[in-house]
Amino acid sequence: MSQPGWYPDPYGSGSLRWWDGQNWTQNLNPQPATPPRQALPQEQPQYTPQPQGQYAEHPGQYGAQADWGQPAAPQPLDAIVRGLHLHADEQLVGYGTTSLAWGHVEWVAYWAAVPAGSEYGPQPDGVQWVFQVGRHPFHGGPRVEVVMEQEELWLRLVEMCRRLVEPRLVGELAREVRDGESIDVAQGLTVHPGGVRGNRVSLSWSAISGATLENGRVWIQQASGSAAVLYVPQQNPNAVLIPALLAALKR
């Protein structure tokens, strides 16, 4: 575990604990005990991702709409986070001594790390905002990883990622499935030409109504009811792409 990241807690809390590359920290990321009862996805005729969840109350505040309905280019981001320089623009994202061109990114992950003992919902004190992009392999490949307390900076990074990276990744993954391949998305969900499977659950495309991001997980719902029957932790690589990917393949 030379790479910093969220791993199963060796102390038996049942949550994920942050490994900083050398030591286990006190930061825990618990999972909700039950799926949401009402979490129906919205129709997605095209891939136009918007911030979701309790950390995206103002999805449009970081970029006005340009002419012809195209989103305006995001302004470059420059900030100091935990003593290191964070920079992001149309070409790349960099933090400290590491950087990665958006065009080379192969997986993305971002989520709110909620302190132990807190419930999802109103933002608790001590929440940390985690943003990661990288190249395969997930463990050991190059990556840029930022853990911050500033939600506004995190939202700007997420917006850039959704604009500059995610449409390409969704298109590439959807093309592989349409070509007859089975692919692993988010280290736990297999997407194949006939549907999806994971955690001993298999669903055909006709049985899937869609997917949503809620309470730190990506939930997949059956078309026959509102209850979620399959989930993937949001911090897994490319888990945030699942709603758009399923929407693209169901069209």
PDB file of N, CA, C and O in Angstrom, residues 101-142:
ATOM      1  N   ALA A 101      -2.099  15.207 -17.775  1.00  0.00           N
ATOM      2  CA  ALA A 101      -2.919  15.837 -18.812  1.00  0.00           C
ATOM      3  C   ALA A 101      -4.308  15.205 -18.803  1.00  0.00           C
ATOM      4  O   ALA A 101      -4.444  13.982 -18.649  1.00  0.00           O
ATOM      5  N   TRP A 102      -5.342  16.025 -18.956  1.00  0.00           N
ATOM      6  CA  TRP A 102      -6.697  15.501 -18.975  1.00  0.00           C
ATOM      7  C   TRP A 102      -6.856  14.423 -20.044  1.00  0.00           C
ATOM      8  O   TRP A 102      -7.567  13.435 -19.839  1.00  0.00           O
ATOM      9  N   GLY A 103      -6.203  14.597 -21.179  1.00  0.00           N
ATOM     10  CA  GLY A 103      -6.334  13.639 -22.262  1.00  0.00           C
ATOM     11  C   GLY A 103      -5.719  12.287 -21.973  1.00  0.00           C
ATOM     12  O   GLY A 103      -5.981  11.319 -22.693  1.00  0.00           O
ATOM     13  N   HIS A 104      -4.892  12.191 -20.933  1.00  0.00           N
ATOM     14  CA  HIS A 104      -4.262  10.919 -20.561  1.00  0.00           C
ATOM     15  C   HIS A 104      -4.981  10.222 -19.413  1.00  0.00           C
ATOM     16  O   HIS A 104      -4.612   9.101 -19.054  1.00  0.00           O
ATOM     17  N   VAL A 105      -5.983  10.875 -18.840  1.00  0.00           N
ATOM     18  CA  VAL A 105      -6.693  10.294 -17.697  1.00  0.00           C
ATOM     19  C   VAL A 105      -7.483   9.069 -18.144  1.00  0.00           C
ATOM     20  O   VAL A 105      -8.190   9.102 -19.154  1.00  0.00           O
ATOM     21  N   GLU A 106      -7.369   7.974 -17.376  1.00  0.00           N
ATOM     22  CA  GLU A 106      -8.081   6.737 -17.682  1.00  0.00           C
ATOM     23  C   GLU A 106      -9.117   6.367 -16.628  1.00  0.00           C
ATOM     24  O   GLU A 106      -9.970   5.525 -16.863  1.00  0.00           O
ATOM     25  N   TRP A 107      -9.031   6.962 -15.442  1.00  0.00           N
ATOM     26  CA  TRP A 107     -10.058   6.728 -14.422  1.00  0.00           C
ATOM     27  C   TRP A 107     -10.197   7.980 -13.557  1.00  0.00           C
ATOM     28  O   TRP A 107      -9.257   8.753 -13.409  1.00  0.00           O
ATOM     29  N   VAL A 108     -11.387   8.152 -13.012  1.00  0.00           N
ATOM     30  CA  VAL A 108     -11.685   9.302 -12.167  1.00  0.00           C
ATOM     31  C   VAL A 108     -12.427   8.814 -10.923  1.00  0.00           C
ATOM     32  O   VAL A 108     -13.096   7.770 -10.939  1.00  0.00           O
ATOM     33  N   ALA A 109     -12.303   9.569  -9.848  1.00  0.00           N
ATOM     34  CA  ALA A 109     -13.050   9.279  -8.620  1.00  0.00           C
ATOM     35  C   ALA A 109     -13.121  10.555  -7.795  1.00  0.00           C
ATOM     36  O   ALA A 109     -12.123  11.268  -7.676  1.00  0.00           O
ATOM     37  N   TYR A 110     -14.281  10.834  -7.237  1.00  0.00           N
ATOM     38  CA  TYR A 110     -14.414  11.985  -6.338  1.00  0.00           C
ATOM     39  C   TYR A 110     -15.611  11.744  -5.437  1.00  0.00           C
ATOM     40  O   TYR A 110     -16.625  11.183  -5.843  1.00  0.00           O
ATOM     41  N   TRP A 111     -15.456  12.146  -4.180  1.00  0.00           N
ATOM     42  CA  TRP A 111     -16.508  11.902  -3.201  1.00  0.00           C
ATOM     43  C   TRP A 111     -16.251  12.734  -1.947  1.00  0.00           C
ATOM     44  O   TRP A 111     -15.182  13.300  -1.775  1.00  0.00           O
ATOM     45  N   ALA A 112     -17.252  12.759  -1.076  1.00  0.00           N
ATOM     46  CA  ALA A 112     -17.143  13.412   0.220  1.00  0.00           C
ATOM     47  C   ALA A 112     -16.839  12.357   1.266  1.00  0.00           C
ATOM     48  O   ALA A 112     -17.596  11.402   1.433  1.00  0.00           O
ATOM     49  N   ALA A 113     -15.723  12.501   1.972  1.00  0.00           N
ATOM     50  CA  ALA A 113     -15.348  11.583   3.042  1.00  0.00           C
ATOM     51  C   ALA A 113     -15.938  12.098   4.346  1.00  0.00           C
ATOM     52  O   ALA A 113     -15.486  13.099   4.896  1.00  0.00           O
ATOM     53  N   VAL A 114     -16.966  11.419   4.820  1.00  0.00           N
ATOM     54  CA  VAL A 114     -17.698  11.872   6.001  1.00  0.00           C
ATOM     55  C   VAL A 114     -17.056  11.285   7.249  1.00  0.00           C
ATOM     56  O   VAL A 114     -16.720  10.103   7.280  1.00  0.00           O
ATOM     57  N   PRO A 115     -16.854  12.091   8.301  1.00  0.00           N
ATOM     58  CA  PRO A 115     -16.224  11.578   9.518  1.00  0.00           C
ATOM     59  C   PRO A 115     -17.005  10.425  10.136  1.00  0.00           C
ATOM     60  O   PRO A 115     -18.217  10.302   9.953  1.00  0.00           O
ATOM     61  N   ALA A 116     -16.303   9.584  10.865  1.00  0.00           N
ATOM     62  CA  ALA A 116     -16.929   8.448  11.532  1.00  0.00           C
ATOM     63  C   ALA A 116     -18.020   8.927  12.486  1.00  0.00           C
ATOM     64  O   ALA A 116     -17.868   9.926  13.182  1.00  0.00           O
ATOM     65  N   GLY A 117     -19.122   8.213  12.492  1.00  0.00           N
ATOM     66  CA  GLY A 117     -20.221   8.553  13.385  1.00  0.00           C
ATOM     67  C   GLY A 117     -21.186   9.567  12.822  1.00  0.00           C
ATOM     68  O   GLY A 117     -22.200   9.858  13.447  1.00  0.00           O
ATOM     69  N   SER A 118     -20.908  10.111  11.628  1.00  0.00           N
ATOM     70  CA  SER A 118     -21.795  11.092  11.019  1.00  0.00           C
ATOM     71  C   SER A 118     -22.726  10.400  10.035  1.00  0.00           C
ATOM     72  O   SER A 118     -22.377   9.400   9.432  1.00  0.00           O
ATOM     73  N   GLU A 119     -23.895  10.958   9.871  1.00  0.00           N
ATOM     74  CA  GLU A 119     -24.850  10.447   8.910  1.00  0.00           C
ATOM     75  C   GLU A 119     -24.798  11.307   7.653  1.00  0.00           C
ATOM     76  O   GLU A 119     -24.506  12.494   7.688  1.00  0.00           O
ATOM     77  N   TYR A 120     -25.101  10.673   6.511  1.00  0.00           N
ATOM     78  CA  TYR A 120     -25.228  11.450   5.295  1.00  0.00           C
ATOM     79  C   TYR A 120     -26.454  12.345   5.399  1.00  0.00           C
ATOM     80  O   TYR A 120     -27.426  12.030   6.074  1.00  0.00           O
ATOM     81  N   GLY A 121     -26.424  13.457   4.707  1.00  0.00           N
ATOM     82  CA  GLY A 121     -27.509  14.424   4.766  1.00  0.00           C
ATOM     83  C   GLY A 121     -26.920  15.798   4.937  1.00  0.00           C
ATOM     84  O   GLY A 121     -26.057  16.202   4.146  1.00  0.00           O
ATOM     85  N   PRO A 122     -27.327  16.560   5.941  1.00  0.00           N
ATOM     86  CA  PRO A 122     -26.694  17.862   6.190  1.00  0.00           C
ATOM     87  C   PRO A 122     -25.195  17.692   6.396  1.00  0.00           C
ATOM     88  O   PRO A 122     -24.755  16.777   7.078  1.00  0.00           O
ATOM     89  N   GLN A 123     -24.435  18.560   5.799  1.00  0.00           N
ATOM     90  CA  GLN A 123     -22.979  18.404   5.818  1.00  0.00           C
ATOM     91  C   GLN A 123     -22.440  18.462   7.244  1.00  0.00           C
ATOM     92  O   GLN A 123     -22.603  19.452   7.943  1.00  0.00           O
ATOM     93  N   PRO A 124     -21.784  17.392   7.716  1.00  0.00           N
ATOM     94  CA  PRO A 124     -21.235  17.406   9.079  1.00  0.00           C
ATOM     95  C   PRO A 124     -19.918  18.158   9.123  1.00  0.00           C
ATOM     96  O   PRO A 124     -19.281  18.416   8.098  1.00  0.00           O
ATOM     97  N   ASP A 125     -19.488  18.511  10.345  1.00  0.00           N
ATOM     98  CA  ASP A 125     -18.183  19.127  10.509  1.00  0.00           C
ATOM     99  C   ASP A 125     -17.100  18.100  10.204  1.00  0.00           C
ATOM    100  O   ASP A 125     -17.245  16.914  10.487  1.00  0.00           O
ATOM    101  N   GLY A 126     -15.999  18.573   9.642  1.00  0.00           N
ATOM    102  CA  GLY A 126     -14.868  17.697   9.398  1.00  0.00           C
ATOM    103  C   GLY A 126     -14.923  16.921   8.114  1.00  0.00           C
ATOM    104  O   GLY A 126     -14.042  16.082   7.859  1.00  0.00           O
ATOM    105  N   VAL A 127     -15.923  17.145   7.245  1.00  0.00           N
ATOM    106  CA  VAL A 127     -15.975  16.419   5.988  1.00  0.00           C
ATOM    107  C   VAL A 127     -14.780  16.817   5.122  1.00  0.00           C
ATOM    108  O   VAL A 127     -14.336  17.965   5.128  1.00  0.00           O
ATOM    109  N   GLN A 128     -14.225  15.851   4.421  1.00  0.00           N
ATOM    110  CA  GLN A 128     -13.125  16.100   3.497  1.00  0.00           C
ATOM    111  C   GLN A 128     -13.582  15.758   2.080  1.00  0.00           C
ATOM    112  O   GLN A 128     -14.324  14.796   1.872  1.00  0.00           O
ATOM    113  N   TRP A 129     -13.113  16.548   1.146  1.00  0.00           N
ATOM    114  CA  TRP A 129     -13.506  16.387  -0.251  1.00  0.00           C
ATOM    115  C   TRP A 129     -12.324  15.782  -1.011  1.00  0.00           C
ATOM    116  O   TRP A 129     -11.236  16.354  -1.037  1.00  0.00           O
ATOM    117  N   VAL A 130     -12.536  14.630  -1.610  1.00  0.00           N
ATOM    118  CA  VAL A 130     -11.462  13.869  -2.240  1.00  0.00           C
ATOM    119  C   VAL A 130     -11.652  13.892  -3.751  1.00  0.00           C
ATOM    120  O   VAL A 130     -12.758  13.642  -4.263  1.00  0.00           O
ATOM    121  N   PHE A 131     -10.569  14.177  -4.461  1.00  0.00           N
ATOM    122  CA  PHE A 131     -10.589  14.196  -5.926  1.00  0.00           C
ATOM    123  C   PHE A 131      -9.389  13.416  -6.432  1.00  0.00           C
ATOM    124  O   PHE A 131      -8.260  13.665  -6.002  1.00  0.00           O
ATOM    125  N   GLN A 132      -9.625  12.460  -7.331  1.00  0.00           N
ATOM    126  CA  GLN A 132      -8.557  11.632  -7.883  1.00  0.00           C
ATOM    127  C   GLN A 132      -8.756  11.457  -9.389  1.00  0.00           C
ATOM    128  O   GLN A 132      -9.879  11.247  -9.852  1.00  0.00           O
ATOM    129  N   VAL A 133      -7.668  11.522 -10.130  1.00  0.00           N
ATOM    130  CA  VAL A 133      -7.648  11.096 -11.530  1.00  0.00           C
ATOM    131  C   VAL A 133      -6.334  10.356 -11.753  1.00  0.00           C
ATOM    132  O   VAL A 133      -5.336  10.632 -11.085  1.00  0.00           O
ATOM    133  N   GLY A 134      -6.335   9.408 -12.672  1.00  0.00           N
ATOM    134  CA  GLY A 134      -5.098   8.658 -12.880  1.00  0.00           C
ATOM    135  C   GLY A 134      -5.149   7.780 -14.105  1.00  0.00           C
ATOM    136  O   GLY A 134      -6.103   7.800 -14.890  1.00  0.00           O
ATOM    137  N   ARG A 135      -4.097   6.987 -14.235  1.00  0.00           N
ATOM    138  CA  ARG A 135      -3.967   6.023 -15.323  1.00  0.00           C
ATOM    139  C   ARG A 135      -3.865   4.630 -14.713  1.00  0.00           C
ATOM    140  O   ARG A 135      -3.486   4.457 -13.568  1.00  0.00           O
ATOM    141  N   HIS A 136      -4.237   3.636 -15.504  1.00  0.00           N
ATOM    142  CA  HIS A 136      -4.142   2.254 -15.039  1.00  0.00           C
ATOM    143  C   HIS A 136      -2.675   1.824 -14.960  1.00  0.00           C
ATOM    144  O   HIS A 136      -1.844   2.316 -15.719  1.00  0.00           O
ATOM    145  N   PRO A 137      -2.341   0.911 -14.022  1.00  0.00           N
ATOM    146  CA  PRO A 137      -3.252   0.263 -13.078  1.00  0.00           C
ATOM    147  C   PRO A 137      -3.652   1.212 -11.953  1.00  0.00           C
ATOM    148  O   PRO A 137      -2.911   2.134 -11.618  1.00  0.00           O
ATOM    149  N   PHE A 138      -4.818   0.945 -11.352  1.00  0.00           N
ATOM    150  CA  PHE A 138      -5.318   1.827 -10.301  1.00  0.00           C
ATOM    151  C   PHE A 138      -4.350   1.872  -9.123  1.00  0.00           C
ATOM    152  O   PHE A 138      -4.081   2.934  -8.579  1.00  0.00           O
ATOM    153  N   HIS A 139      -3.835   0.724  -8.704  1.00  0.00           N
ATOM    154  CA  HIS A 139      -2.829   0.680  -7.641  1.00  0.00           C
ATOM    155  C   HIS A 139      -1.442   0.639  -8.287  1.00  0.00           C
ATOM    156  O   HIS A 139      -1.043  -0.373  -8.846  1.00  0.00           O
ATOM    157  N   GLY A 140      -0.745   1.757  -8.250  1.00  0.00           N
ATOM    158  CA  GLY A 140       0.608   1.805  -8.780  1.00  0.00           C
ATOM    159  C   GLY A 140       0.786   2.676  -9.998  1.00  0.00           C
ATOM    160  O   GLY A 140       1.910   3.063 -10.316  1.00  0.00           O
ATOM    161  N   GLY A 141      -0.297   3.000 -10.695  1.00  0.00           N
ATOM    162  CA  GLY A 141      -0.189   3.858 -11.861  1.00  0.00           C
ATOM    163  C   GLY A 141      -0.102   5.320 -11.469  1.00  0.00           C
ATOM    164  O   GLY A 141      -0.385   5.687 -10.330  1.00  0.00           O
ATOM    165  N   PRO A 142       0.295   6.202 -12.401  1.00  0.00           N
ATOM    166  CA  PRO A 142       0.375   7.637 -12.089  1.00  0.00           C
ATOM    167  C   PRO A 142      -0.998   8.198 -11.766  1.00  0.00           C
ATOM    168  O   PRO A 142      -1.996   7.809 -12.381  1.00  0.00           O
TER     169      PRO A 142
END
